[in-house]
Coordinates of C-alpha atoms in Angstrom, one line a residue:
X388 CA 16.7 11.0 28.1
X389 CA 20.1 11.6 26.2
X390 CA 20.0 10.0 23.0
X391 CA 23.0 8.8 20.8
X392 CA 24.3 12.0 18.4
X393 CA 23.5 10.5 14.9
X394 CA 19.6 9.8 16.2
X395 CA 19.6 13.2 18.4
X396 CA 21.4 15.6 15.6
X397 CA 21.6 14.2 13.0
X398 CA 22.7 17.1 11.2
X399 CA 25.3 18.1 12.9
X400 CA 26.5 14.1 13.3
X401 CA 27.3 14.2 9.2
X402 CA 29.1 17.6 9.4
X403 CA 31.2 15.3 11.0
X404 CA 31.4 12.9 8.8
X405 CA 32.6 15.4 6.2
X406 CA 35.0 16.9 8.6
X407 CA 36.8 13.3 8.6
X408 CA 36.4 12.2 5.2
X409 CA 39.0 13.2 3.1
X410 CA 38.1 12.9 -0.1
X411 CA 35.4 15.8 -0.6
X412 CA 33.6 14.6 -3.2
X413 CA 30.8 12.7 -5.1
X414 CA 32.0 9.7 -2.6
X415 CA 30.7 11.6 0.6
X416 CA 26.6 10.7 -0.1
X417 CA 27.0 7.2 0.0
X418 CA 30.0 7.2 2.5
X419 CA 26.8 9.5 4.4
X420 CA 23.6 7.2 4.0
X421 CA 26.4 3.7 4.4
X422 CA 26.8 5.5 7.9
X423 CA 23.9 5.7 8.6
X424 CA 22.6 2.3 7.2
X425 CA 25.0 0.1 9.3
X426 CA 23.7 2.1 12.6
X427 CA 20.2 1.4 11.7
X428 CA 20.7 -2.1 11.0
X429 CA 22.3 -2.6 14.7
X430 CA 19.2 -0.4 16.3
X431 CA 16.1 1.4 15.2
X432 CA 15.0 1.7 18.8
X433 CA 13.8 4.9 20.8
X434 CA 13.2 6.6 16.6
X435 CA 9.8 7.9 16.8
X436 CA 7.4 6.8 14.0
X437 CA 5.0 9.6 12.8
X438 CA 2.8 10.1 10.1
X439 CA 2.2 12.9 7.6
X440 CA -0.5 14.5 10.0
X441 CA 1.4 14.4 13.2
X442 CA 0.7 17.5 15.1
X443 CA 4.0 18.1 16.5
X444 CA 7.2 16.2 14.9
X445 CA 10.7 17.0 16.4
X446 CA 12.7 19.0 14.3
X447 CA 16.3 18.5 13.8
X448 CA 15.8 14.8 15.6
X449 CA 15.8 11.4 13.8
X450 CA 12.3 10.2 12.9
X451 CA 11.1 7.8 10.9
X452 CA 7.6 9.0 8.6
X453 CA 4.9 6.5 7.7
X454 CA 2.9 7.3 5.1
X455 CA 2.2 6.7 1.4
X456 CA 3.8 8.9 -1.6
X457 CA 1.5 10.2 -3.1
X458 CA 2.8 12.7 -5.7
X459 CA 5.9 12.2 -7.6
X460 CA 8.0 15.6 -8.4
X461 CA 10.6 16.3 -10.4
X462 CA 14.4 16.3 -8.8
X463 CA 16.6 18.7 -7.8
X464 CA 20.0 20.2 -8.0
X465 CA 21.5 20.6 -4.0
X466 CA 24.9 21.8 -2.9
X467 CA 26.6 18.0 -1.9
X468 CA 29.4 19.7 -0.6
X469 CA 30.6 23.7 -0.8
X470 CA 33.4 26.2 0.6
X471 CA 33.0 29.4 2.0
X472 CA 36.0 32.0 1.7
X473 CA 37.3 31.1 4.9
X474 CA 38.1 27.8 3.2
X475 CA 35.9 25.8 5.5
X476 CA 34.3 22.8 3.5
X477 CA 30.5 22.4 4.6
X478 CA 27.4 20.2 3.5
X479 CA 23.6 20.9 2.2
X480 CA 22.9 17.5 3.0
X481 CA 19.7 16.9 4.8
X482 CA 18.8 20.7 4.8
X483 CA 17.5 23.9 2.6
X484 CA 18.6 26.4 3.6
X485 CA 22.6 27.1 4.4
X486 CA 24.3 27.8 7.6
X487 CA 26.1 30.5 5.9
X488 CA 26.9 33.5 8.1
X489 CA 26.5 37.0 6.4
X490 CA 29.7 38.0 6.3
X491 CA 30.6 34.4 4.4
X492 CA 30.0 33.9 1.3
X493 CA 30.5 30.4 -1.2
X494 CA 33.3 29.8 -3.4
X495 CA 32.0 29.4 -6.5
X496 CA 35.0 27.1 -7.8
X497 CA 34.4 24.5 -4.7
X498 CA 31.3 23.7 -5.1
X499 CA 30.2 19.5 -5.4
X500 CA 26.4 19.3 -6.6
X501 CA 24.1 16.8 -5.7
X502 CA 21.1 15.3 -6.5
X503 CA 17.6 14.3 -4.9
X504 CA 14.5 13.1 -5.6
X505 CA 11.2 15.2 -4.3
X506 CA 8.1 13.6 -3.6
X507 CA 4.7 14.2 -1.2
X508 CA 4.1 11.5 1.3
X509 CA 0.6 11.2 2.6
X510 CA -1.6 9.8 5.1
X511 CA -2.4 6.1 4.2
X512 CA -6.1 5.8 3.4
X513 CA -8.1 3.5 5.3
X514 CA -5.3 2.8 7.6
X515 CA -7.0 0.5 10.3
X516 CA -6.9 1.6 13.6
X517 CA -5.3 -1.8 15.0
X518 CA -2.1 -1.3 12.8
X519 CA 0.2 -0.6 15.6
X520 CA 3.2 1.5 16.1
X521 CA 5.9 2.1 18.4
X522 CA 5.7 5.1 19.7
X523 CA 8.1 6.9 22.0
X524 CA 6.7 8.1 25.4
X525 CA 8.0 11.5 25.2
X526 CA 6.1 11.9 21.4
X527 CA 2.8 12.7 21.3
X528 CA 0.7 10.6 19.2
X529 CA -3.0 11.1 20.1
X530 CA -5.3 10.6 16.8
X531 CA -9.2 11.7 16.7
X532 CA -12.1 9.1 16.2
X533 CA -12.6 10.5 12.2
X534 CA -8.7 10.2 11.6
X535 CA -9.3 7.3 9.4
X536 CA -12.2 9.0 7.9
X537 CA -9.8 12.0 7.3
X538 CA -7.5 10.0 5.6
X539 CA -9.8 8.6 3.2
X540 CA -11.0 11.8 1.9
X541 CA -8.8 13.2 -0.8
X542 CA -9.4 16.6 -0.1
X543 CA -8.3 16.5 3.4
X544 CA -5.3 14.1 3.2
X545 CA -2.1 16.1 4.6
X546 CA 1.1 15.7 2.9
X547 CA 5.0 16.3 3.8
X548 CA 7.6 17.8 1.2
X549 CA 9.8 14.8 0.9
X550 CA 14.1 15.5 -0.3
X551 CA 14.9 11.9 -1.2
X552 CA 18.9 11.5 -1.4
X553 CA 19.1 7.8 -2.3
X554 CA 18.4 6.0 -5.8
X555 CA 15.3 7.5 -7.3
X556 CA 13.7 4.0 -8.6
X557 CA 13.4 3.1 -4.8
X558 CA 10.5 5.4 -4.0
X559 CA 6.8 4.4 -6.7
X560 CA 3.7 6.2 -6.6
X561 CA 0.9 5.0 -4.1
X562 CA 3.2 3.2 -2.1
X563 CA 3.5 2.4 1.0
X564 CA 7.3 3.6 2.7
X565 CA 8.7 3.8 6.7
X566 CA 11.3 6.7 5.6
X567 CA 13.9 7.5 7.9
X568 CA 15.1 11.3 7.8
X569 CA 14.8 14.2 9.5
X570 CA 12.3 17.7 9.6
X571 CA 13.1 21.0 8.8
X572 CA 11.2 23.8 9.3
X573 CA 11.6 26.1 6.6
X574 CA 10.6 29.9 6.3
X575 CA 9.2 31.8 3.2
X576 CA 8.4 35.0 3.0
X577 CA 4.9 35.8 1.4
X578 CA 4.0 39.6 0.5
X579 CA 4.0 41.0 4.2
X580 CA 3.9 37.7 6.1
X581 CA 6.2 35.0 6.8
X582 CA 5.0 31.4 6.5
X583 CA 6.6 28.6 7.8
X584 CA 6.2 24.9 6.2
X585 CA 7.9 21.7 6.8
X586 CA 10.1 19.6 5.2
X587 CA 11.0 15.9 5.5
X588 CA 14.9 15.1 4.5
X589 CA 14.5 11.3 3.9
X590 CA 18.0 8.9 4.6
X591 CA 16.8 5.5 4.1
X592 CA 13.4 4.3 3.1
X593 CA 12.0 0.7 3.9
X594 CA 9.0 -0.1 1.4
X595 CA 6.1 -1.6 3.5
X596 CA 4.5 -4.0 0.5
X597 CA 1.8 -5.6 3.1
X598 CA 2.1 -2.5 5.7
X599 CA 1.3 -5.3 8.8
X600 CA 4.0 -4.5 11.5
X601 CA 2.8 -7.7 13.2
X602 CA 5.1 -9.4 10.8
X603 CA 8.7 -10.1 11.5
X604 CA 11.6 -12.5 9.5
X605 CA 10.4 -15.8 12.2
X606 CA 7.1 -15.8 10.9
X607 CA 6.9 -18.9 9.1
X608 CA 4.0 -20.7 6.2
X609 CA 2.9 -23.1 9.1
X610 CA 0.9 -20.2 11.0
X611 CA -0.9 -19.7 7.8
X612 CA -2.0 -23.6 7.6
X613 CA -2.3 -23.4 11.6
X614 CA -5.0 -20.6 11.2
X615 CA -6.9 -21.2 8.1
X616 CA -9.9 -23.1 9.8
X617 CA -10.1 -20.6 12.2
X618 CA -10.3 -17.8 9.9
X619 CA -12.7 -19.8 7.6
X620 CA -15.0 -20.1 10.9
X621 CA -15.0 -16.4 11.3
X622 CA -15.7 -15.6 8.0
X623 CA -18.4 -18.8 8.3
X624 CA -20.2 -16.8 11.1
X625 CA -20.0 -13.5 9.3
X626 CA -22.1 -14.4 6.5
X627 CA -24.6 -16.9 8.4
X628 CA -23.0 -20.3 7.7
X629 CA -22.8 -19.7 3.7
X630 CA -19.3 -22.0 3.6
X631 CA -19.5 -21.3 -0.2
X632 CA -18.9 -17.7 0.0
X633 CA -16.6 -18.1 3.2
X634 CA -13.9 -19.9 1.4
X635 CA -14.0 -17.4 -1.2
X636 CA -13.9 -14.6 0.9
X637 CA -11.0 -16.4 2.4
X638 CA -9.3 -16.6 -1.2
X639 CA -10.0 -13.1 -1.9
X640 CA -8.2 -12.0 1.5
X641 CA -5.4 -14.0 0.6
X642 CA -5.0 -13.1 -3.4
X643 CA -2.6 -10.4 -4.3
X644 CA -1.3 -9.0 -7.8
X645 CA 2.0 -10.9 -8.1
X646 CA 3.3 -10.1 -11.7
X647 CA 2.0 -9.5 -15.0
X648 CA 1.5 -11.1 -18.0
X649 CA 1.2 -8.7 -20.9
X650 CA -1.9 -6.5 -19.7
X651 CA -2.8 -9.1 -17.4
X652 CA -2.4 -9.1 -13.7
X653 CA -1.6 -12.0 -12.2
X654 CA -2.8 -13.0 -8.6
X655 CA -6.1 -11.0 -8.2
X656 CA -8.9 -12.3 -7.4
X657 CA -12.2 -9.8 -7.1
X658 CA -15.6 -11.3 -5.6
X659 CA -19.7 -10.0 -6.3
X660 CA -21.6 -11.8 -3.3
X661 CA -25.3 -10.8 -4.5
X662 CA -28.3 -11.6 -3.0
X663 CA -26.5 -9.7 -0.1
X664 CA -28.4 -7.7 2.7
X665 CA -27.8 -4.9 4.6
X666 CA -26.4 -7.1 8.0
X667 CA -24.4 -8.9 6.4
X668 CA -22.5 -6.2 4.1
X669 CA -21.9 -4.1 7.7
X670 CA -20.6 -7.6 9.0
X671 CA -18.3 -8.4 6.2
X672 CA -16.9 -4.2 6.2
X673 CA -16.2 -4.4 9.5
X674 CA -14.5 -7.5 9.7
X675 CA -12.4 -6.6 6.9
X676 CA -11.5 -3.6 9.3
X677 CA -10.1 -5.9 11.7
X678 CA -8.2 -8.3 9.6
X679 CA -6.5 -5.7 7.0
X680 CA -3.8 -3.0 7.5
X681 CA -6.1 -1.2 4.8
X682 CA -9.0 -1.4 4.1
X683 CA -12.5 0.9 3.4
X684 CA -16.7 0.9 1.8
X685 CA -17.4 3.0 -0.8
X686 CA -21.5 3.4 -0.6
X687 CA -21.9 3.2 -4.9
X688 CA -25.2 4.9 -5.6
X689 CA -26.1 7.2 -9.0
X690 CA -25.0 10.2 -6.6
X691 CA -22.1 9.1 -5.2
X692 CA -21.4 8.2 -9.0
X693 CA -22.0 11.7 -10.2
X694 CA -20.1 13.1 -7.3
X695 CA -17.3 11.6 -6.0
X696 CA -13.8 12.2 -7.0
X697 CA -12.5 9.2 -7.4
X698 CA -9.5 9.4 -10.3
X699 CA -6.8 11.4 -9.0
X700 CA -5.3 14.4 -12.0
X701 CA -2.0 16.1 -12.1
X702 CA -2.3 19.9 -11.9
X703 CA 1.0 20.5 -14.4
X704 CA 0.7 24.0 -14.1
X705 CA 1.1 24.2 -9.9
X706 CA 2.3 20.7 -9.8
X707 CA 0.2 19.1 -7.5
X708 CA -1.5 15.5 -7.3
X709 CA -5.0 16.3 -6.8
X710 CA -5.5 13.0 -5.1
X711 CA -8.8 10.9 -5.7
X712 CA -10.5 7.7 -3.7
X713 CA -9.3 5.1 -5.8
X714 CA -5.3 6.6 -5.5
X715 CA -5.2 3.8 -2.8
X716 CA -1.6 1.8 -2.1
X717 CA -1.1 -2.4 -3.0
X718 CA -2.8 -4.8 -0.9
X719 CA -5.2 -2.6 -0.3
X720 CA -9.1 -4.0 0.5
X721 CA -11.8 -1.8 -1.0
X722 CA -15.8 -3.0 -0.8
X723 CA -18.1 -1.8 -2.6
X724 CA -21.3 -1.7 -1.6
X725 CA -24.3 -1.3 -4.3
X726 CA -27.2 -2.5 -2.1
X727 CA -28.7 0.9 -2.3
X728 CA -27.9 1.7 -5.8
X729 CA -31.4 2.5 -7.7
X730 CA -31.8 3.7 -11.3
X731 CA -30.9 7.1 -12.2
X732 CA -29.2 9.0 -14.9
X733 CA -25.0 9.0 -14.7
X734 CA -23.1 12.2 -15.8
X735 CA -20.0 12.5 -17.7
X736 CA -18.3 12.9 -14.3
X737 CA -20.5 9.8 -13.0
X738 CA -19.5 7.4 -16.4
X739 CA -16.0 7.9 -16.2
X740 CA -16.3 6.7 -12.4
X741 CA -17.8 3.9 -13.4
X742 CA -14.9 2.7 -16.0
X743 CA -12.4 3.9 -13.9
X744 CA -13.8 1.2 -11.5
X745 CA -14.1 -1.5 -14.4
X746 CA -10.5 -1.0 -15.0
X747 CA -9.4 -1.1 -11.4
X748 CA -11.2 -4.6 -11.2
X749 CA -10.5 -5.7 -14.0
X750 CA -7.1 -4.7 -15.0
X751 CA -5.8 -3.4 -11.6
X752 CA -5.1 0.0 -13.3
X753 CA -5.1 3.5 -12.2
X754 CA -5.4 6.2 -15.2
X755 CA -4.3 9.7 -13.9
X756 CA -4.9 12.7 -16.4
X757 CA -1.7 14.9 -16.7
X758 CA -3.5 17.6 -18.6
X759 CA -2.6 16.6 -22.5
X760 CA -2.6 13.0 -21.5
X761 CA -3.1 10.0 -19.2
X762 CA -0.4 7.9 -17.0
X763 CA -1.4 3.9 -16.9
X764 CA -0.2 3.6 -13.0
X765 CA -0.2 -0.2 -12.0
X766 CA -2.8 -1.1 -8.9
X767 CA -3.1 -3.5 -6.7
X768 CA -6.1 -3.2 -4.8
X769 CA -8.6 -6.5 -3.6
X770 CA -12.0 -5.5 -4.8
X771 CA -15.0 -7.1 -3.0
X772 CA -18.8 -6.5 -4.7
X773 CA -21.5 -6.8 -2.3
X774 CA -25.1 -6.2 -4.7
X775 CA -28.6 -7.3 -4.2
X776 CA -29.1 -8.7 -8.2
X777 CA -26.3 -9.0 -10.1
X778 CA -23.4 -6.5 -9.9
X779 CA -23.1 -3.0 -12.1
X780 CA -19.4 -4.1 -12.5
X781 CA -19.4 -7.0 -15.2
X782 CA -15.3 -7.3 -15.0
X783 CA -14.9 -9.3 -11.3
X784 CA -13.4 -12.8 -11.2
X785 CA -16.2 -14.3 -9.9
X786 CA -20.0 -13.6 -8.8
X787 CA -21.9 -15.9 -6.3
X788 CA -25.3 -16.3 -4.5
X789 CA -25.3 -15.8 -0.8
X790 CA -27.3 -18.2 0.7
X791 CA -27.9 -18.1 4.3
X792 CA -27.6 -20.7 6.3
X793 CA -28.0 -19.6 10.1
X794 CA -29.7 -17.0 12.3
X795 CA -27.2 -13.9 12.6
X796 CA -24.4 -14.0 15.0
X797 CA -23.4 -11.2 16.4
X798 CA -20.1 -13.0 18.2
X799 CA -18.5 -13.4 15.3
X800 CA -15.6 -11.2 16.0
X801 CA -12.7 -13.0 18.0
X802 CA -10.3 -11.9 20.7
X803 CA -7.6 -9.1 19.8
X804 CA -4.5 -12.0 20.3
X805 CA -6.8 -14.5 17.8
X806 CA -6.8 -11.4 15.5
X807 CA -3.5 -10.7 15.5
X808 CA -2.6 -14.4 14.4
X809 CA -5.3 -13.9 11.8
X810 CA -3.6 -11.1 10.5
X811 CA -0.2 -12.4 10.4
X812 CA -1.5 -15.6 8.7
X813 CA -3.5 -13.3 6.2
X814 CA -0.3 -11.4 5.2
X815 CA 1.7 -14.3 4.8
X816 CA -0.8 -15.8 2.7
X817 CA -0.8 -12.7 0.6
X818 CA 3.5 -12.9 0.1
X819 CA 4.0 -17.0 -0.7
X820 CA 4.6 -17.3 -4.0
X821 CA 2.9 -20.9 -5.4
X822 CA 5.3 -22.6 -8.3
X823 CA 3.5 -24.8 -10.6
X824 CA 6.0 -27.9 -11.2
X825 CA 6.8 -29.9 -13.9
X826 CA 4.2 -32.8 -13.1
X827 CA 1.6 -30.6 -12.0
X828 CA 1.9 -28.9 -15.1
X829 CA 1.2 -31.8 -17.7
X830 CA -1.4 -33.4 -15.4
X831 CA -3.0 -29.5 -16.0
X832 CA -3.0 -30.0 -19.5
X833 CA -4.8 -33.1 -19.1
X834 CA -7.3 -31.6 -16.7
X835 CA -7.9 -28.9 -19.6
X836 CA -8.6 -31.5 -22.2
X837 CA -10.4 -33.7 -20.4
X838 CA -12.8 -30.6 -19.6
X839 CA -12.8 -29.4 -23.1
X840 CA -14.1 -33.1 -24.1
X841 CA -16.9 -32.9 -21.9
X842 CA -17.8 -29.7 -22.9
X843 CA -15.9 -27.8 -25.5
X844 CA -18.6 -25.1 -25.8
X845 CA -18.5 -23.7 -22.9
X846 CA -14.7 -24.5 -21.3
X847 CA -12.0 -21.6 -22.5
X848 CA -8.8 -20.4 -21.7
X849 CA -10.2 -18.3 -19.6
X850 CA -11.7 -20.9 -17.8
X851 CA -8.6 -22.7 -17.7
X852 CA -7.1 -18.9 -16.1
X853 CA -9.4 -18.8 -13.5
X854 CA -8.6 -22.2 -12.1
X855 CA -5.1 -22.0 -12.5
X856 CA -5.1 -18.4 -10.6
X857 CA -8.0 -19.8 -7.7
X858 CA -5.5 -22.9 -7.6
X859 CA -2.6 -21.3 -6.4
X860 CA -4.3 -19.4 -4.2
X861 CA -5.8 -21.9 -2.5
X862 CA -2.6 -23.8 -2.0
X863 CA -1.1 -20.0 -0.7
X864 CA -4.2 -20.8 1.6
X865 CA -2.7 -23.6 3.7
X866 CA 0.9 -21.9 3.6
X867 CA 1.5 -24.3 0.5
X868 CA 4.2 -22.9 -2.3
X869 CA 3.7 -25.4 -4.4
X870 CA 0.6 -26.4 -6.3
X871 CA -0.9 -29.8 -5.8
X872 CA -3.7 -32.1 -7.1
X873 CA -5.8 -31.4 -4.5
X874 CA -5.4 -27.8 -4.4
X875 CA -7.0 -28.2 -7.9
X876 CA -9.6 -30.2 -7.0
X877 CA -10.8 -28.4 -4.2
X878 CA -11.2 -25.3 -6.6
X879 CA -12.6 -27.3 -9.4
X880 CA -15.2 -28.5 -6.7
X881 CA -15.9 -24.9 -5.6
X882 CA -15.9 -23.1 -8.7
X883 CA -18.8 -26.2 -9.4
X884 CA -20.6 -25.3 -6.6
X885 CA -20.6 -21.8 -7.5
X886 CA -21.9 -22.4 -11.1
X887 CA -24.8 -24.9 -9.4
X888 CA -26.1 -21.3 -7.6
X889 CA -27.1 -19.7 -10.9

């Protein structure tokens, strides 16, 4: 199948460019990546989409790589635009190493520097297998069984050399990009041996905040009210008939970090469900699995404490993210599961797991050690507690009593088209933004006294917090975007019920 010149060679459709742009100078990069922007926009179709671990990407072609960035290095110089002695003007866009014959040589006066931003991008861990992509027939895209168990290990996650040409502030750490560029294969020689490594040239990147390519610009709030009973009946069935901790499971699914306040992150909303059993916890994992793009179980015992790596460190010297479990991207769903965590002693390695984990929950913070110090990097990760007593992590939002209701029902998982409108409603959940108005505003202030006159012992501001934050989203639970009276209630009335468990 012939393919259209900019998709097919790229690198050979900008030395054109060059050749008919006349001035030859810093203009030519964005002249370059406007180009190719405007053709993109039209049609993205018959572009393979690969991942960091594909076995076999096309060199030279037009491909777009999914994946997350997981190391951030520091930027280069390049060659924008030089002249050999013949006086030909040439590019060192998109590549490393120069088409320069042997007997040409660069003129040292005509030379236009450039520069790019280099990062790794990585498998995403806990990728779901549903997640779909569009693959080309003629690439092959055949993934093992453990693939998603690959990608959750941090010493087996593959990453791609990543020459970035656009602004630098458009790439973050641990996020979650569809970058469009092209390979290069790249040889090096090594004592006696040659090795050959490749290396991604990225165009255009498209950040992929809830990484659910079910979604598209039609989707509209009304699927989200649409499907919220029949999400809550899923999640009803999944923990035998408990509605208590279905609607909160239901929040948690929906909450997402949406600013910041100071230190505090706005939006999250972690869960302990204790008095959990085995059944249940694989119920509520696997379900996860098949409503989230991301999602994974970490099995907390003393050992897995003690020897896990689970805070990811910067090697300064060789320059390398040695990546850890909890170096996970935002909207991310991670369970923990402590139902077989007995007492034992914790090492040094085993304690700092453990706060590193109290942070995450708590402040939706990642602290990676660069050698002399440590980089706050901002999280945004859904962290769901499943314990027999009361949870070893103090920090989460809220902790309630499972009580079961029902005999076990192993039906609970629907058909793959109810999914996929689960999903979609989940995302869009996640992305409403819930504005408090004027009204709603004073008649919270009178909700807060009228609770701190009842009982001003116990009612705080954090109290106050928690409702506001369960509140809105609640109302982001119906595909509402602005908060109502009986958004407020409801909560009010379920935080109560939670409180009558204990």
């Amino acid at each position: 199948m012939s393919l259209r010149p900019w998709i097919e060679e790229p690198v050979n459709y900008v030395c054109r460019l060059l050749e008919n742009h006349v001035e030859k100078n810093q203009s030519f990069l964005p002249f370059v990546l406007d180009s190719f922007r405007d053709r993109l926009n039209l049609n993205c179709e018959n572009i393979p989409v690969l991942s960091p671990d594909h076995p076999g990407p096309p060199v030279g072609q037009l491909c777009i790589l999914h994946g997350m960035v997981s190391d951030v290095k520091d930027p280069e110089v390049f060659m924008l635009i030089y002249r050999d002695t013949s006086g030909s003007f040439k590019t060192g866009l998109f590549k490393d190493q120069l088409d320069m014959k042997d007997f040409e040589a660069i003129d040292q006066k005509n030379i236009i520097h450039g520069d790019r931003q280099c990062f790794v991008m990585s498998n995403i861990p806990g990728e779901n297998s549903w997640v779909p992509r569009e693959i080309p027939s003629y690439v092959h895209n055949e993934e093992p069984s453990s693939a998603k168990m690959a990608r959750m290990d941090p010493n087996v996650r593959k990453g791609i050399e990543v020459k970035f040409y656009g602004d630098e502030s458009e790439n973050q750490l641990n996020h979650v990009y569809n970058l469009f560029g092209v390979f290069e294969k790249t040889s090096e020689q090594v004592g006696e041996s040659t090795e050959e490594h490749l290396i991604f040239h990225c165009i255009l990147s498209q950040k992929q905040l809830l990484n659910n390519p079910l979604l598209t610009e039609a989707t509209g709030n009304g699927l989200v009210s649409d499907q919220r009973e029949k999400i809550m009946n899923v999640l009803l069935r999944c923990v035998k008939g408990d509605s208590i901790v279905a609607e909160l499971l239901l929040l948690h699914l929906m909450s997402s970090v949406h600013s910041r306040a100071d230190l505090l992150p706005l939006g999250k909303f972690s869960v302990n469900v204790h008095n959990c059993e085995e059944e249940i916890a694989r119920n509520i994992s696997e379900l996860l699995s098949l409503l989230t793009p991301m999602s994974s179980t970490f099995e907390m015992t003393i050992d897995s404490l003690n020897n896990t790596k689970l805070v990811p460190n910067k090697d300064v010297e060789n320059d390398i993210m040695i990546s850890g479990l909890l170096q996970l991207p935002p909207n991310y769903h991670l369970v923990i599961n402590e139902l077989n965590l007995e007492p034992g002693q914790l090492t040094v390695t085993g304690l700092k797991n453990l706060a590193a984990i109290q942070n995450l929950v708590q402040w939706q913070k990642l602290n990676i050690c660069y050698k002399f110090q440590s980089v706050e990097i901002p999280s945004n990760v859904g962290v769901l507690l499943l314990s027999k007593g009361s949870s070893l992590i103090k920090s989460c939002d809220i902790s309630v009593k499972l009580e079961q209701k029902g005999a076990p029902d192993d039906g609970f998982i629907p058909s793959e088209e109810e999914l996929n409108q689960m999903r979609i409603a989940i995302s869009v959940g996640k992305s409403l933004t819930v504005e408090v108005g004027e009204r709603m505003c004073q008649f919270i202030q009178n909700e807060f006294v009228h609770m701190r006159q009842q009982n001003e012992s116990t009612v705080t501001s954090d109290d106050l917090h928690m409702l506001l934050n369960m509140s809105r989203i609640m109302a982001a639970s119906f595909g509402q975007q602005q908060l109502t009276e009986e958004n407020w209630r409801r909560t009010k009335t379920l935080i109560d019920l939670v409180k009558s468990r204990k």
